[in-house]
Coordinates of C-alpha atoms in Angstrom, one line a residue:
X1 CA 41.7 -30.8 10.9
X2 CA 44.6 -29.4 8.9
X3 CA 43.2 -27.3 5.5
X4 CA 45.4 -29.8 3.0
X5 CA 42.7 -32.9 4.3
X6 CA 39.8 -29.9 4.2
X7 CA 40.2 -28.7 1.0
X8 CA 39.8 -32.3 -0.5
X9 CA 36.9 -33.1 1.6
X10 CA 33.5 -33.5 -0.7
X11 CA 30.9 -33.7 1.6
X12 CA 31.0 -30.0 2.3
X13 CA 27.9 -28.5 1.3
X14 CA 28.4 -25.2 -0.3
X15 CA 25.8 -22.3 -1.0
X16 CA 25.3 -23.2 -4.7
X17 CA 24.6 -27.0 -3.7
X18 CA 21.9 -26.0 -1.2
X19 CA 20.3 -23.6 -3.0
X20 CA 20.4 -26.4 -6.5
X21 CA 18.4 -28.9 -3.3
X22 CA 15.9 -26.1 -2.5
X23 CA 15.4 -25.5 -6.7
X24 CA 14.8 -29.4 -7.2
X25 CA 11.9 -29.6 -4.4
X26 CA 10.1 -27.0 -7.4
X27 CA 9.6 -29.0 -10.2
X28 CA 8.1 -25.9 -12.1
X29 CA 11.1 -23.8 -11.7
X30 CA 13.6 -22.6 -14.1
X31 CA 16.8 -22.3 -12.6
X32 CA 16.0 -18.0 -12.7
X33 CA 16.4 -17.5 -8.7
X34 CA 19.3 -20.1 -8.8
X35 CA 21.4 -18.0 -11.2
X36 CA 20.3 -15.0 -9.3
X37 CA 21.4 -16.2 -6.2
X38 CA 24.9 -16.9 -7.3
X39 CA 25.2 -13.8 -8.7
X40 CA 24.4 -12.1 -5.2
X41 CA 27.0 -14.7 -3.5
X42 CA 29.7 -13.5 -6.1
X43 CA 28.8 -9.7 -5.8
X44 CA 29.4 -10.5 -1.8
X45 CA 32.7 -12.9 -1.9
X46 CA 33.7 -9.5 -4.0
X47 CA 32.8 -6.9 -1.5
X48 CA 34.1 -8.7 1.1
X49 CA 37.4 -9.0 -0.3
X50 CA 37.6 -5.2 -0.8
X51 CA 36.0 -4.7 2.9
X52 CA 39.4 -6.7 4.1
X53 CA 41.8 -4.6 2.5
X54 CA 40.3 -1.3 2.9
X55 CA 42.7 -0.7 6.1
X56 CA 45.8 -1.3 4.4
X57 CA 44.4 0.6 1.1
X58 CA 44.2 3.7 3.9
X59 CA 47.6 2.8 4.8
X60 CA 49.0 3.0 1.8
X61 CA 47.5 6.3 0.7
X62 CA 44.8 4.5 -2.0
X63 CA 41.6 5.4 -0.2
X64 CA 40.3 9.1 -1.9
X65 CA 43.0 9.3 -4.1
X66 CA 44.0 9.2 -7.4
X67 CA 45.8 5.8 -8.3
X68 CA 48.3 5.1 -11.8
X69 CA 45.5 5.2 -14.4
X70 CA 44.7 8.5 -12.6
X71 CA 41.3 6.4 -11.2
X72 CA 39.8 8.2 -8.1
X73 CA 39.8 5.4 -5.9
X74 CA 36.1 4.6 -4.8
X75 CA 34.8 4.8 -1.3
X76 CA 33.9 1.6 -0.4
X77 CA 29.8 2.1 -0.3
X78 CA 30.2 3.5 -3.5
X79 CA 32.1 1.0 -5.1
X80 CA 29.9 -2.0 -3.6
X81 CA 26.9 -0.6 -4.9
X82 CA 28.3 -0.5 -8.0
X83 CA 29.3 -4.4 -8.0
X84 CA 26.2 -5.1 -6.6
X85 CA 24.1 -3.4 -9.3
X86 CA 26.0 -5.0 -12.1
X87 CA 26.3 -8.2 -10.7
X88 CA 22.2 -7.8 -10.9
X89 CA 22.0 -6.5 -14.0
X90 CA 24.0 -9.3 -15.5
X91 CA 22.6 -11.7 -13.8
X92 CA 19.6 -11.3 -16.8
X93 CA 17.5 -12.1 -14.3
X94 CA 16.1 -8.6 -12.9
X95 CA 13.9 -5.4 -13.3
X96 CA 14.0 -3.4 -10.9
X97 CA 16.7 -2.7 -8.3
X98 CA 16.5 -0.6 -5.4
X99 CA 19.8 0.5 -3.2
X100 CA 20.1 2.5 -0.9
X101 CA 23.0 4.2 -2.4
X102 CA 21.1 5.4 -5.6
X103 CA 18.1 7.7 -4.9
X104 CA 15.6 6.5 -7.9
X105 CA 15.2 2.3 -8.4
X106 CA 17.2 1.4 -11.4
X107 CA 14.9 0.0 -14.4
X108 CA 16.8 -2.8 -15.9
X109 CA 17.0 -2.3 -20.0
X110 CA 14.7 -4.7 -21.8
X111 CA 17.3 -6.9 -23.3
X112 CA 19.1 -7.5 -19.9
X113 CA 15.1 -8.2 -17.7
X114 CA 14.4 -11.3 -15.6
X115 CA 11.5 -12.1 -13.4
X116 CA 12.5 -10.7 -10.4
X117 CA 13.4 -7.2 -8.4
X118 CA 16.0 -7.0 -5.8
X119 CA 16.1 -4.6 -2.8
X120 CA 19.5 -3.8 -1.0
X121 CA 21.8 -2.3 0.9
X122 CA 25.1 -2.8 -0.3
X123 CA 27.6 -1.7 2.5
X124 CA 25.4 -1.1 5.8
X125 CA 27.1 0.4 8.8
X126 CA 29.9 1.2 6.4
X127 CA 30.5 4.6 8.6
X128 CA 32.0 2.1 11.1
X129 CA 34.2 0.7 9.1
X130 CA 37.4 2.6 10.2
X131 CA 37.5 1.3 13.8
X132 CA 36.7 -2.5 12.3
X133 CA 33.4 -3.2 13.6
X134 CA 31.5 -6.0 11.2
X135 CA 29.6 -4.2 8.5
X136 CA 27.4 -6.5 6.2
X137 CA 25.0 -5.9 2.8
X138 CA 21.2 -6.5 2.9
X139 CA 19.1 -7.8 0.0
X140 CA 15.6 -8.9 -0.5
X141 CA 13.6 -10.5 -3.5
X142 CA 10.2 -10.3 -5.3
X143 CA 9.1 -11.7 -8.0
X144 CA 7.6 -9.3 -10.7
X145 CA 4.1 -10.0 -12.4
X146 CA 4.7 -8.7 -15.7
X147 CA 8.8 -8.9 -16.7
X148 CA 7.6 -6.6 -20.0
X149 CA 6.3 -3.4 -18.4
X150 CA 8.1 -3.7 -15.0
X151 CA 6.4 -0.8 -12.6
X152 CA 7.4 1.0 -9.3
X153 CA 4.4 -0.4 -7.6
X154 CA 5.8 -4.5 -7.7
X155 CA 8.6 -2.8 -5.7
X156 CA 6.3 -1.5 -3.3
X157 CA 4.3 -4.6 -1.5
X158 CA 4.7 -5.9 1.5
X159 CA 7.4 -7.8 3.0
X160 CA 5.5 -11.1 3.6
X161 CA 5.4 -11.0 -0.5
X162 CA 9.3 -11.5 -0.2
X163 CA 10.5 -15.0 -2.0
X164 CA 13.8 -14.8 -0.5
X165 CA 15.9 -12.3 2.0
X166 CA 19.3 -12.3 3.5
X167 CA 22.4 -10.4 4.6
X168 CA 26.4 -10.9 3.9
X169 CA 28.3 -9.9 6.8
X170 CA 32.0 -8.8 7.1
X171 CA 33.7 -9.1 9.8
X172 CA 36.3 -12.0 11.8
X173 CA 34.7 -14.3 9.2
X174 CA 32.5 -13.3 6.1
X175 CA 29.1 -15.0 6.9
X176 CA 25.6 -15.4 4.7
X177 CA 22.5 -15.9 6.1
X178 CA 19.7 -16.7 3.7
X179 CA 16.3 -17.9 3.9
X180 CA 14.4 -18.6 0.8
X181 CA 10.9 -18.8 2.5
X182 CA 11.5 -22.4 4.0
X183 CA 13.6 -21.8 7.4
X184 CA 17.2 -19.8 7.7
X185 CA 20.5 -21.1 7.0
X186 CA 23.8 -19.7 7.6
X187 CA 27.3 -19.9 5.3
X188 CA 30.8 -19.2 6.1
X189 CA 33.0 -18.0 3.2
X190 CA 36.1 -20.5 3.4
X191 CA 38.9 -18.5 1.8
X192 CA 40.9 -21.7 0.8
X193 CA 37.9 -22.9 -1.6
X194 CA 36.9 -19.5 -2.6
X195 CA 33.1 -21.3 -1.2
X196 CA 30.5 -20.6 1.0
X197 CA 30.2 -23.6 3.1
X198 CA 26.9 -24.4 5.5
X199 CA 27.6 -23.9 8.5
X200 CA 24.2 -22.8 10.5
X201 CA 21.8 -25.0 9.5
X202 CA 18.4 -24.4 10.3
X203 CA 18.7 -21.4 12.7
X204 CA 16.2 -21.1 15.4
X205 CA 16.2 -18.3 17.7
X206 CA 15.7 -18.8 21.3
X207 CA 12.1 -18.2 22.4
X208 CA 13.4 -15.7 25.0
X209 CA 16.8 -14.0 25.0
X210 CA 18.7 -12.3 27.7
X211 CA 19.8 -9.3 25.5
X212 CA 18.5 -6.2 24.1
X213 CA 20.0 -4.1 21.6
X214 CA 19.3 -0.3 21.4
X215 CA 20.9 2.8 20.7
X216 CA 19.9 4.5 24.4
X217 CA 21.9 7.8 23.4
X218 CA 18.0 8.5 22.1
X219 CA 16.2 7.6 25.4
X220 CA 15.1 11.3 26.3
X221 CA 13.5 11.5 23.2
X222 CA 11.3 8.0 23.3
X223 CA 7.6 7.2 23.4
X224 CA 6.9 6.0 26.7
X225 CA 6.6 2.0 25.7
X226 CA 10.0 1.9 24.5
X227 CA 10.8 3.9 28.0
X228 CA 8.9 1.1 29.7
X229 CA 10.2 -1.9 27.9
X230 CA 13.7 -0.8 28.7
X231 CA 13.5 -0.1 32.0
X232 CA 12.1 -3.6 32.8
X233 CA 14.8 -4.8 30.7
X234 CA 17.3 -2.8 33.3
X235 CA 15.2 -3.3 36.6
X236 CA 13.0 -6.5 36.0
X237 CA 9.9 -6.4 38.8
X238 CA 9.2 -10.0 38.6
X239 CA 12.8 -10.8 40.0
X240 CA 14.1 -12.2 37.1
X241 CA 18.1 -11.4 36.5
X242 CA 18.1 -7.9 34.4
X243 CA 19.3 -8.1 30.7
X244 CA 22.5 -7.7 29.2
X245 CA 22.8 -4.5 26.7
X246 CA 24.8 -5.0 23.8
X247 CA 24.7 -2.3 20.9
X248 CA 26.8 -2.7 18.3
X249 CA 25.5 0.6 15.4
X250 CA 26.0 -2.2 12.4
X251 CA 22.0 -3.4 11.8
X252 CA 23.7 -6.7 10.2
X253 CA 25.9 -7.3 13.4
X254 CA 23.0 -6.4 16.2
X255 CA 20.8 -8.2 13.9
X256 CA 23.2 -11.3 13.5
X257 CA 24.1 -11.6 17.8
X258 CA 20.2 -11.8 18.2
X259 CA 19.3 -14.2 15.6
X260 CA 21.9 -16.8 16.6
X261 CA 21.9 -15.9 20.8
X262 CA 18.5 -14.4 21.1
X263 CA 16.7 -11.1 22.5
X264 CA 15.5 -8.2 21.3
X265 CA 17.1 -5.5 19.0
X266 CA 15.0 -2.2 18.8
X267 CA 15.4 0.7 16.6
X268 CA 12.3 2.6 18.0
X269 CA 11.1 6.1 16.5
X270 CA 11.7 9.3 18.8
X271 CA 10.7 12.7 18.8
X272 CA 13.6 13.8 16.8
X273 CA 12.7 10.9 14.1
X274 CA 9.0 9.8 14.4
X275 CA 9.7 6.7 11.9
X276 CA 13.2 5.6 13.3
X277 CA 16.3 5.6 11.1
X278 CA 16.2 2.3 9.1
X279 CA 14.7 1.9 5.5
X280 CA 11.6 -0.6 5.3
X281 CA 12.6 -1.8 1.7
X282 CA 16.3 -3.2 2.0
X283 CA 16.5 -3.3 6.2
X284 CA 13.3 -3.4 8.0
X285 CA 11.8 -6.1 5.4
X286 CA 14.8 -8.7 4.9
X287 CA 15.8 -8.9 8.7
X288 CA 12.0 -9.2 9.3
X289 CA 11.9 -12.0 6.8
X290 CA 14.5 -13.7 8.2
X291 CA 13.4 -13.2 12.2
X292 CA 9.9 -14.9 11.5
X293 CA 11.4 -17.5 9.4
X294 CA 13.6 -18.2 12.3
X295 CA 10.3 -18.1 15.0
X296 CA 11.3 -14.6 16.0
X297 CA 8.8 -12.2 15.1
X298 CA 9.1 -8.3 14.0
X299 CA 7.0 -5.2 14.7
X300 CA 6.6 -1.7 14.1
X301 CA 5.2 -0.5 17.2
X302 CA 1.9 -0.3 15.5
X303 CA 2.0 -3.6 13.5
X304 CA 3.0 -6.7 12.0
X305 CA 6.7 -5.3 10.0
X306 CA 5.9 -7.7 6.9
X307 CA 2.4 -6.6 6.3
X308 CA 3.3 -3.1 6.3
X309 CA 2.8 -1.5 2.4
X310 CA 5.8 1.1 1.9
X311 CA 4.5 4.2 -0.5
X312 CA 7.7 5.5 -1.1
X313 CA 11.5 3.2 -1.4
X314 CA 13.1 5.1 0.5
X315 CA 10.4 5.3 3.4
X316 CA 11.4 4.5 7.2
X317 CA 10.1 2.5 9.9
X318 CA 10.6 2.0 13.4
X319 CA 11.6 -1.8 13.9
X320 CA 11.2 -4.5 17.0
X321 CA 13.0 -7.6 16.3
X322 CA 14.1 -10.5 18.0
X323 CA 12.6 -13.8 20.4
X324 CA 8.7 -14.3 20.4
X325 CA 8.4 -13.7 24.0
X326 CA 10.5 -10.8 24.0
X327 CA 8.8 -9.1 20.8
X328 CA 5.4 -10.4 22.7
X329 CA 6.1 -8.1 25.5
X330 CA 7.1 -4.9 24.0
X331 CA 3.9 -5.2 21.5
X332 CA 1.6 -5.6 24.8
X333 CA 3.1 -1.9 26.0
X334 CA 2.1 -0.7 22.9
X335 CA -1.4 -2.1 23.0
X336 CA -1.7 -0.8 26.6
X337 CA -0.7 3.1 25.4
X338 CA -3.0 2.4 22.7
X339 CA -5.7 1.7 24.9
X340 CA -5.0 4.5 27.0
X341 CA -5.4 6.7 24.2
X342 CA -8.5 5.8 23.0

C-alpha cells in the first residue's frame, strides 16, 4: 500500500485513540492519566527525532560543541532528560519525578502538581548509541495519595502498585509499548502522520522461548544458579536442542526481542555487584510490569520483582525476566541453593 492511500486511511487506531477507549471503560476518571500519557508520547516522538540525527549532528561537528548562539550542544541523555522532565512538569499532572539522570526526585511546584509520579529513564543504553544499536526510554506511573504534601515514600512502593508502565524504543523503527494495567500493546511511530499507530495488539509472550539474554563477560563472577541455568541453556540434559544467545547491552532492546519472541533475559548479581546493575524504580519495575501483563513473569533471585519495596530510588536489583516456564526454571535453582543453605 502506497503512503498517499495510507495517510488518508481513518481506521488507523493511533495511541491517543486507544488510550481515550481504555479512559471511557472508567467512568470515574478525569481525563488526568490521558493528558499525561500524551505528554509522555510527545516527549518520545521528540527524543526520537534527536536520537535519528545524532550521527549526522557528529558529522557535522555539533555534538560537544558550541553552536551560533554559542549554545553548548547537549549530549543526548542530557538533553532527553531535560524534555522528559518538562514535558512532565507541564503536563500539570505530576509530583514527583524520578530519572535516572538527576540524583534527587524532582518535587513538582505546587501550582504545576497533578495526581500522579512518574519514574524513568530517559535515554537507556545511550552509551551504545555511536555504533547504532536501538536505545529506548523507560517510564513508570503511580498514583499519589495526597497531591498537597507529595512525599518521597509514594515514590517508594512496590511495583505491583504501578497504574501504568512502558518503554519507547529507537531504533529501525521508533516503537511504544505500553500497558496500562489491562494487557500490553505495541505502537509504531509513522513518520508520515507524525502518529503512533497500533500495531502489537495484545502481546503475549510465548510460554517457553528458545533464547536467553545475558551479559556472560560476568560468568566467573556468578552465584552458582545463574551458573546452572546457563549451562543447561548451553548443554540441555533432557535432549532438548540448546538455546540461542542473543545479548544485545540495550535493556529496552533485550527486553523488547524477548517480549515479542520469547525466553529469558537475565541481569543476575555477581560478586563484583551483589544487586546487579539495573535500577528497580525506572528498569527493573516497568519491564516487570509489562512481562506479567504479557503472562511472562519476573524475579529477583530471591522474589517476586513487583512485590519488592525499594528504600532508596536509586537502589539496584538483580532481574529474571521473560516466558513462565523459563522464569519457572531458573526460580527452582534458586529454591534448591536456598534449601541447601538452610
Amino acid at each position: 500500500m502506497d503512503h498517499a492511500a495510507d495517510a488518508h486511511r481513518t481506521d488507523l487506531m493511533t495511541i491517543t485513540r486507544f488510550v481515550l477507549n481504555e479512559q471511557s471503560k472508567h467512568p470515574e476518571s478525569r481525563g488526568d492519566f490521558t493528558i499525561l500519557l500524551s505528554h509522555i508520547v510527545l516527549g518520545c516522538k521528540f527524543v526520537c527525532t534527536a536520537v535519528n540525527k545524532a550521527g549526522l549532528a557528529k558529522l557535522i561537528g555539533l555534538a560537544g560543541e558550541t553552536n551560533v548562539q554559542g549554545e553548548e550542544q547537549k549530549k543526548l541523555d542530557v538533553l532527553s532528560n531535560e524534555v522528559f522532565v518538562k514535558a512532565l512538569v507541564s503536563s500539570g499532572r505530576t509530583s514527583i519525578l524520578v530519572s535516572e539522570e538527576d540524583e534527587e526526585a524532582t518535587f513538582v511546584e505546587a501550582s504545576k502538581r497533578g495526581r500522579y509520579c512518574v519514574v524513568f529513564d530517559p535515554l537507556d543504553g545511550s552509551s551504545n548509541i555511536d555504533c547504532g544499536v536501538s536505545i529506548g526510554t523507560i517510564f513508570g506511573i503511580y498514583m499519589l495519595k495526597d497531591t498537597n504534601d507529595p512525599k518521597l515514600e509514594e515514590v517508594l512502593q512496590p511495583g505491583k502498585n504501578m497504574l501504568a508502565a512502558g518503554y519507547c524504543m529507537y531504533g529501525s523503527s521508533c516503537t511504544l509499548v505500553l500497558s496500562t494495567g489491562s494487557g500490553v500493546n505495541g505502537f509504531t511511530l509513522d513518520p508520515s502522520l507524525g502518529e503512533f499507530i497500533l500495531t502489537h495488539p495484545d502481546i503475549k509472550i510465548p510460554k517457553k522461548g528458545k533464547i536467553y539474554s545475558v551479559n556472560e563477560g560476568n560468568a566467573k563472577n556468578w552465584d552458582e544458579p545463574t551458573s546452572k541455568y546457563v549451562e543447561k541453556c548451553k548443554f540441555p540434559k533432557d535432549g532438548s536442542s540448546p538455546k540461542s544467545l542473543r545479548y544485545i547491552g540495550s535493556m529496552v532492546a533485550d527486553v523488547h526481542r524477548t517480549l515479542l519472541y520469547g525466553g529469558i533475559f537475565l541481569y543476575p548479581g555477581d560478586k563484583k555487584s551483589p544487586n546487579g546493575k539495573l535500577r528497580v524504580l525506572y528498569e527493573v519495575f516497568p519491564m516487570s510490569f509489562l512481562m506479567e501483563q504479557a503472562g511472562g513473569q519476573a524475579f529477583t533471585g530471591k522474589e517476586r520483582a513487583l512485590d519488592l519495596i525499594p528504600t532508596k530510588i536509586h537502589q539496584r536489583s538483580p532481574i529474571f525476566l521473560g516466558s513462565y516456564d523459563d522464569v519457572e526454571e531458573i526460580k527452582a535453582l534458586y529454591a534448591a541453593a536456598a534449601e541447601k543453605t538452610a
